[in-house]
Short mmCIF file of C-alpha atoms in Angstrom, two decimals:
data_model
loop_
_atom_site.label_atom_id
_atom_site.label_comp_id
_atom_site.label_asym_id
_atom_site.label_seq_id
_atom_site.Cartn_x
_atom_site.Cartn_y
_atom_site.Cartn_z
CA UNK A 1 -0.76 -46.33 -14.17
CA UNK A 2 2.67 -48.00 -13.99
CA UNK A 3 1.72 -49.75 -11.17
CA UNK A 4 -1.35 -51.60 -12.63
CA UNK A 5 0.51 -52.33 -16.06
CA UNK A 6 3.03 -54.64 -13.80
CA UNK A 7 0.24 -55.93 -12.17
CA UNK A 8 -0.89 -57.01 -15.30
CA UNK A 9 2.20 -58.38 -16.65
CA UNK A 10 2.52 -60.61 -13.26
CA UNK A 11 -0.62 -62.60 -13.88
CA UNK A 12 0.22 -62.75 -17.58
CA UNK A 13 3.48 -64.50 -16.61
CA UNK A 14 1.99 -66.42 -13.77
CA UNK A 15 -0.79 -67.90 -15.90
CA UNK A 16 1.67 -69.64 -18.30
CA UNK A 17 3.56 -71.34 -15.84
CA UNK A 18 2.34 -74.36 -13.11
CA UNK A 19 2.12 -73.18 -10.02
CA UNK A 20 5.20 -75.04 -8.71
CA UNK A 21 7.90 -73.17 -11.27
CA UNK A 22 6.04 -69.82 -9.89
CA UNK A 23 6.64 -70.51 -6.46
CA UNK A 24 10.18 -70.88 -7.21
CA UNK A 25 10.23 -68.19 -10.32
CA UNK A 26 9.28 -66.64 -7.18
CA UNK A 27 12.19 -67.43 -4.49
CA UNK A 28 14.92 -66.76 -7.57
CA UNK A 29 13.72 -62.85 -7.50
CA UNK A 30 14.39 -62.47 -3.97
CA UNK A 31 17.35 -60.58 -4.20
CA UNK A 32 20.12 -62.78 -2.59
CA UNK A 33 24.14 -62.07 -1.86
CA UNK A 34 26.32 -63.99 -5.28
CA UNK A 35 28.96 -66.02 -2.35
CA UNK A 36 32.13 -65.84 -3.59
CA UNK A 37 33.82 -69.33 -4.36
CA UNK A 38 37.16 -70.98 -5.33
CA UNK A 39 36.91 -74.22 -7.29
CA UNK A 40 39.59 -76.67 -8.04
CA UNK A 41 39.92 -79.49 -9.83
CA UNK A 42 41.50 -83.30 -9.24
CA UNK A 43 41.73 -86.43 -10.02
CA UNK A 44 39.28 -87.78 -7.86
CA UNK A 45 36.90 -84.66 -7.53
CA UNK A 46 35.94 -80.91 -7.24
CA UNK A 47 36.39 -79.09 -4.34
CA UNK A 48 34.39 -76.12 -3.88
CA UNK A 49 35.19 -73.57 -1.22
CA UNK A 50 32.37 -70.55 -0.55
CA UNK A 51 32.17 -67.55 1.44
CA UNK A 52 29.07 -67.29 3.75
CA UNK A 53 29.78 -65.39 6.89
CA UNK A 54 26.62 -64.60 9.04
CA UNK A 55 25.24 -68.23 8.31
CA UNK A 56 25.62 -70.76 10.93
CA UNK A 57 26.09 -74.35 10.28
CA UNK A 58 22.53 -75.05 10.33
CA UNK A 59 21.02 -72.47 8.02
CA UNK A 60 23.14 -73.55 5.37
CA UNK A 61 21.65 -75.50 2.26
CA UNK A 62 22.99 -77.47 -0.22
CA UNK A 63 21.04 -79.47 -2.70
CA UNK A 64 21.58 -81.08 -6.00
CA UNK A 65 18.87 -81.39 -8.65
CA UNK A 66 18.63 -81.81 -12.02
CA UNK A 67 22.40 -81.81 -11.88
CA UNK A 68 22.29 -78.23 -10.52
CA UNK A 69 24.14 -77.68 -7.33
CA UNK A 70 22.81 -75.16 -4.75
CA UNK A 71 24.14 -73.35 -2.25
CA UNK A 72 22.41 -70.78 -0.06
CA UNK A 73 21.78 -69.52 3.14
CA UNK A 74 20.35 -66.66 5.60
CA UNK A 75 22.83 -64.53 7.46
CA UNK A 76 21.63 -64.93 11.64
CA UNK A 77 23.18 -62.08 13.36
CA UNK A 78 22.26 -60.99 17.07
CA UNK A 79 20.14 -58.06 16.95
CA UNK A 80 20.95 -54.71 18.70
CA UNK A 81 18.21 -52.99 19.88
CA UNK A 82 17.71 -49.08 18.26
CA UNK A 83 20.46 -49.60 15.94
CA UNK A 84 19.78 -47.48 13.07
CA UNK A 85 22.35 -48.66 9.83
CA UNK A 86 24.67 -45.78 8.89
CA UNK A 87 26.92 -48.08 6.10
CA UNK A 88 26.03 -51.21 4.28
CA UNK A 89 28.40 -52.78 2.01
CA UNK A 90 26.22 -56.64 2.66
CA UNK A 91 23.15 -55.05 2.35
CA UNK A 92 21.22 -58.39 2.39
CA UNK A 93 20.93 -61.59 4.56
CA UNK A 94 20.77 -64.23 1.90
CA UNK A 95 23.12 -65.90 0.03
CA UNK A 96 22.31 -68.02 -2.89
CA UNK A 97 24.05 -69.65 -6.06
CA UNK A 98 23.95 -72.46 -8.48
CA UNK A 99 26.03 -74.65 -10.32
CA UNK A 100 25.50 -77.08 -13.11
CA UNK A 101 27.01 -80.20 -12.01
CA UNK A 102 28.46 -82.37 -15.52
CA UNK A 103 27.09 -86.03 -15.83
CA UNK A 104 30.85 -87.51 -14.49
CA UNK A 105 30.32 -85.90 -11.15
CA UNK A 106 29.15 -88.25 -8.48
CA UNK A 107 26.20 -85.81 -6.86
CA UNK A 108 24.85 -88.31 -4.51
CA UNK A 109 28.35 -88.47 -2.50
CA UNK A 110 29.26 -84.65 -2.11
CA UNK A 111 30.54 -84.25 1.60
CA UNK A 112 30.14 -80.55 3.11
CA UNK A 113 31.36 -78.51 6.00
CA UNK A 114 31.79 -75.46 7.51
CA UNK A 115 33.94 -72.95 9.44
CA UNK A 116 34.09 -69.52 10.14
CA UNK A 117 31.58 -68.39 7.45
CA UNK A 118 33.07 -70.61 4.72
CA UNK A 119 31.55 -73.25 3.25
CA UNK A 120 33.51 -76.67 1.86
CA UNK A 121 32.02 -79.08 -0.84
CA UNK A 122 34.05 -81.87 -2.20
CA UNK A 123 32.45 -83.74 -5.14
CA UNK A 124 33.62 -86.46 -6.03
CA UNK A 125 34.15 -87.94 -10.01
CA UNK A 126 31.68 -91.51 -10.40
CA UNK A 127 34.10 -94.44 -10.79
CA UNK A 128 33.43 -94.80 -14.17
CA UNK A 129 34.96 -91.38 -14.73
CA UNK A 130 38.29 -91.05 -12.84
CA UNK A 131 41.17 -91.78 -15.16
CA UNK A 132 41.97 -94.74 -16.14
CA UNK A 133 44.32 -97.15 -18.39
CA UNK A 134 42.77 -98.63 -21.33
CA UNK A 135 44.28 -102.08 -22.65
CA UNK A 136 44.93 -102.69 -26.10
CA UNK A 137 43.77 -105.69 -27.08
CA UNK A 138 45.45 -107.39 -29.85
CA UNK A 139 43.13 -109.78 -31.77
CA UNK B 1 44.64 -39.26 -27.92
CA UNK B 2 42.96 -39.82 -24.15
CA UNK B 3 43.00 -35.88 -23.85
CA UNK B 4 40.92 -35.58 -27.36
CA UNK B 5 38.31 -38.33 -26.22
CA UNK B 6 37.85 -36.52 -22.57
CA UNK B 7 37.41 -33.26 -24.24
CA UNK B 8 34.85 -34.69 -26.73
CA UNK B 9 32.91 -36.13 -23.50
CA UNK B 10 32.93 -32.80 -22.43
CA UNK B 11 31.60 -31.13 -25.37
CA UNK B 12 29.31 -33.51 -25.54
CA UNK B 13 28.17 -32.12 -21.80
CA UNK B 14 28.02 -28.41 -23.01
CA UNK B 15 26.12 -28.96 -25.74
CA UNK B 16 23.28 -26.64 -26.20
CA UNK B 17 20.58 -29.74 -26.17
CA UNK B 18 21.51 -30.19 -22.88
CA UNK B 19 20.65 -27.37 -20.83
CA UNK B 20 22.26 -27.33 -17.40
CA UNK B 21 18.94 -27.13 -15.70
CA UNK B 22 18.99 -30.85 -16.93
CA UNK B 23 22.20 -31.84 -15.62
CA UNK B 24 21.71 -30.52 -11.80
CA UNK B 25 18.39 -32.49 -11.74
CA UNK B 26 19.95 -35.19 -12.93
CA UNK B 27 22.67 -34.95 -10.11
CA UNK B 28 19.83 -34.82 -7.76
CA UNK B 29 18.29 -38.25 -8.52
CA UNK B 30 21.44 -39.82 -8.63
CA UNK B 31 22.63 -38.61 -5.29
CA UNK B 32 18.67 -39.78 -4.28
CA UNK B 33 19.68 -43.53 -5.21
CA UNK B 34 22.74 -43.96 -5.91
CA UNK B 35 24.03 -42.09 -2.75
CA UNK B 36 27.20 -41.72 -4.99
CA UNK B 37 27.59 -37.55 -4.75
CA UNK B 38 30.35 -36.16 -6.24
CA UNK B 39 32.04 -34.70 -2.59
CA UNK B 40 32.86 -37.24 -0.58
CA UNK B 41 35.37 -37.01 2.90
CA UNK B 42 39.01 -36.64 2.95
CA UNK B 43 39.15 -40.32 4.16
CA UNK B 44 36.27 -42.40 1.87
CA UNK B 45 35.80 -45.81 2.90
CA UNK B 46 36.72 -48.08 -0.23
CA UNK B 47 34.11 -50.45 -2.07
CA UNK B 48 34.55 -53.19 -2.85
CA UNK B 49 37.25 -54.37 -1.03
CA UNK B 50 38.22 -57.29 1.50
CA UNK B 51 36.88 -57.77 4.25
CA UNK B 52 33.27 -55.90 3.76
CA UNK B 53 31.91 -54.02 6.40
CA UNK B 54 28.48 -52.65 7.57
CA UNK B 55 28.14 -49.70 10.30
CA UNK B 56 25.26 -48.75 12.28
CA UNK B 57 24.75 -46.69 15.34
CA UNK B 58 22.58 -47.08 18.73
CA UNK B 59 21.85 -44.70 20.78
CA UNK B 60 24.52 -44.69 23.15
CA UNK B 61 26.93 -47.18 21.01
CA UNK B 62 28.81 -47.50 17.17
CA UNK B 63 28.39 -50.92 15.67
CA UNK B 64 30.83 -52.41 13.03
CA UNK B 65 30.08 -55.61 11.34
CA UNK B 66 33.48 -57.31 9.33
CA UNK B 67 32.56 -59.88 7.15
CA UNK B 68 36.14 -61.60 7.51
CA UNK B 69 34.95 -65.54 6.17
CA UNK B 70 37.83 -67.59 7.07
CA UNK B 71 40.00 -66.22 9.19
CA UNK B 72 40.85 -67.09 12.85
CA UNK B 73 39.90 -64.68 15.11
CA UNK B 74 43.21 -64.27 16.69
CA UNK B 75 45.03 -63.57 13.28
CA UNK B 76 43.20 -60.23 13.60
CA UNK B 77 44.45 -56.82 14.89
CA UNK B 78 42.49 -54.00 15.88
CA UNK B 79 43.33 -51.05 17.00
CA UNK B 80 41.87 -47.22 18.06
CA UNK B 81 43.34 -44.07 17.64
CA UNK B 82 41.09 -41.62 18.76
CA UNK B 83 37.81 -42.15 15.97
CA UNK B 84 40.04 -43.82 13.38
CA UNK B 85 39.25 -47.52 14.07
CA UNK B 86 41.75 -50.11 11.95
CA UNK B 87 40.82 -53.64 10.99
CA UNK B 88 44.18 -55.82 9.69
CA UNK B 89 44.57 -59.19 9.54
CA UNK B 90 45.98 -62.10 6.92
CA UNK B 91 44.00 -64.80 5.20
CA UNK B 92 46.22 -67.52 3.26
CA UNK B 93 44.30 -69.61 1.42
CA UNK B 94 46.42 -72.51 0.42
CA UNK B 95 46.61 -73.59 -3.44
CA UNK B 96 49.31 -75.58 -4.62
CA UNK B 97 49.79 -74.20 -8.40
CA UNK B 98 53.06 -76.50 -8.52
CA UNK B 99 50.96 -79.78 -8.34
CA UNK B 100 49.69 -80.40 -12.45
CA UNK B 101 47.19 -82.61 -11.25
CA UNK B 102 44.94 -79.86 -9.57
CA UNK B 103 43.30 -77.37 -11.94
CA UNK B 104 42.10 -74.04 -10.79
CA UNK B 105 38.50 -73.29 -12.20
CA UNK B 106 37.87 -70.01 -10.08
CA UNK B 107 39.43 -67.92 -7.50
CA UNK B 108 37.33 -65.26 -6.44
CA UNK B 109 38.05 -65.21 -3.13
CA UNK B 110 40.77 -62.61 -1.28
CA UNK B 111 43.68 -64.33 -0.27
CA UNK B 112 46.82 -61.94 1.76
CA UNK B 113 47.12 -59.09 3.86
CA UNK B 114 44.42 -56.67 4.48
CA UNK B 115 43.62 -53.74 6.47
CA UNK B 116 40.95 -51.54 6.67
CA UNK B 117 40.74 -47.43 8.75
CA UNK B 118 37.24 -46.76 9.41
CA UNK B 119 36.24 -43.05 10.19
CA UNK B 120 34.20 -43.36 13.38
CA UNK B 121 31.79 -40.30 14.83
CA UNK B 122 34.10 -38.60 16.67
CA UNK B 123 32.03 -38.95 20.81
CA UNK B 124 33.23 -42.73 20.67
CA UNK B 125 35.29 -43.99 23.67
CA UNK B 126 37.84 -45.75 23.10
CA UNK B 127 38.31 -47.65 26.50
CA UNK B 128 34.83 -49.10 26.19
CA UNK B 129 34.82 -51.07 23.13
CA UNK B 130 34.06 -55.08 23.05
CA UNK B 131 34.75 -57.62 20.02
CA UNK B 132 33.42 -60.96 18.86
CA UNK B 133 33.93 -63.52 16.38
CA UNK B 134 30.71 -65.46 15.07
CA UNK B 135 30.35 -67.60 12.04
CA UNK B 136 32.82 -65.53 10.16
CA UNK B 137 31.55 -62.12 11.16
CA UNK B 138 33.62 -59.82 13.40
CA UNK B 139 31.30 -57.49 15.83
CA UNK B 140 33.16 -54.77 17.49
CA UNK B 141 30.73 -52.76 19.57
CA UNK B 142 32.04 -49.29 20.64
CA UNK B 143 30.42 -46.95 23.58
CA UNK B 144 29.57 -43.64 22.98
CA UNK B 145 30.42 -40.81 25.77
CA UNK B 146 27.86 -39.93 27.96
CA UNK B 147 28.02 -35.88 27.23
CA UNK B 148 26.72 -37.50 23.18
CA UNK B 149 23.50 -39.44 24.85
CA UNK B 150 20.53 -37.46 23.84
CA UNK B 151 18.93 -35.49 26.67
CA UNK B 152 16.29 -34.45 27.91
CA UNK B 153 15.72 -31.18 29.37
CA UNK B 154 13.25 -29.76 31.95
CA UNK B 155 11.47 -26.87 31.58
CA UNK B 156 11.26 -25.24 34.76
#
């Protein structure tokens, strides 16, 4: 009975919405890994730092849109044959979070890398935001 | 004051409207899914702490995966003694409070000293055990001893 109320309920909410924000409605339930991050401040930027181990350099994703920043990615790890989990403290392989990005940040120069499982962003502030003297004009 | 509010808890527990019948089926489903029962072994492996870790077993080997994001494989020590496997290492991650001009927004991630004991099952061998370092992931793969291979015997 349970199962065909929720049934239900999906096409309900899937009927209201274009079929593009389903897809994605879609790809947000996937349960996904929160990476943990460390985000600082400058004068001339944000740097974001983010914990990804498992996810090689090429699986990783970042995108900006809408002034949301994205990170994610899908832990590769070689397979062993038979292995039967005993203990899972990661007990997904996808990492995914999002950011709102503020109107001062420069999104379309963002320059990322990464090492060992950690992922760097550094954002930097449009010219028209960094700090700046303002003249006084005496008239 | 504490001791008043535990004891109410507990009244609360004995009370009449909840029979016990209630209670140990209630146990039951949360040992199900949760996996959390209330005996656990002399040596419990800690949540939520740095670096995590995921264990699985073949056949004839014990696999540990160490999430350790960051650090350089050779800042890492491990070490066997007999199934008690350790996992210690540093991670500094560098932020200069002193400079005014940075601000910190969020720091989530571990920074120090940290060292983990895994229990291990207790046929591994210690002189057969191989590590890597991949993308921030640590793999130590451990043989089992022969004698612990399942078997298969002839009926004669």
């Amino acid at each position: 009975m349970s199962k065909h109320e929720m049934t239900t309920t999906d096409n309900a909410t899937n009927r209201t919405y274009t079929a593009d924000i389903a897809t994605e409605n879609a790809t947000q339930h996937r349960v996904s890994l929160r990476p943990l991050v460390n985000i600082t401040e400058a004068e001339d930027g944000f740097t974001l730092t983010a914990e990804m181990p498992g996810v090689p350099k090429d699986a990783v994703e970042v995108k900006v849109e809408d002034g949301l920043l994205t990170l994610a990615g899908d832990i590769k790890l070689p397979q062993v044959t038979g292995m039967k989990s005993t203990y899972a403290e990661v007990k997904t392989a996808r990492y995914q979070r999002a950011f709102t990005l503020s109107r001062e940040l420069d999104s379309t120069k963002i320059e990322a890398s990464q090492a060992d499982g950690v992922l760097s962003l550094h954002i930097p502030k449009a010219e028209h935001a960094k700090p700046r003297k303002i003249e006084v004009q005496v008239g | 004051m504490y001791g008043s509010l535990f004891n109410l808890t507990d009244g609360l527990f004995n009370h009449s409207a909840f029979p016990n019948k209630l209670f140990n089926e209630l146990e039951q489903l949360q040992q199900q899914f949760g996996g959390r029962s209330i005996v656990s072994n002399i040596r419990p492996i800690a949540r939520g702490t740095f670096p995590a870790i995921n264990l699985g077993t073949t056949d004839s080997s014990v696999e540990v995966l160490v999430f350790v994001p960051g650090v350089a494989a050779d800042s890492i020590q491990l070490q066997i003694d007999k199934n008690r496997l350790t996992i210690e290492g540093e991670r500094q991650l560098k932020h200069n409070a002193d400079d005014k001009k940075t601000t910190l927004y969020a720091q989530e991630r571990f920074s120090g000293k940290f060292k983990r004991v895994i229990t291990l099952p207790e046929d591994v061998d210690v002189n057969n055990v191989s590590a890597s370092c991949q993308d921030g992931v640590l793999k130590i793969s451990i043989q089992r001893h022969a004698e612990a291979l399942p078997k298969r015997i002839a009926i004669h």
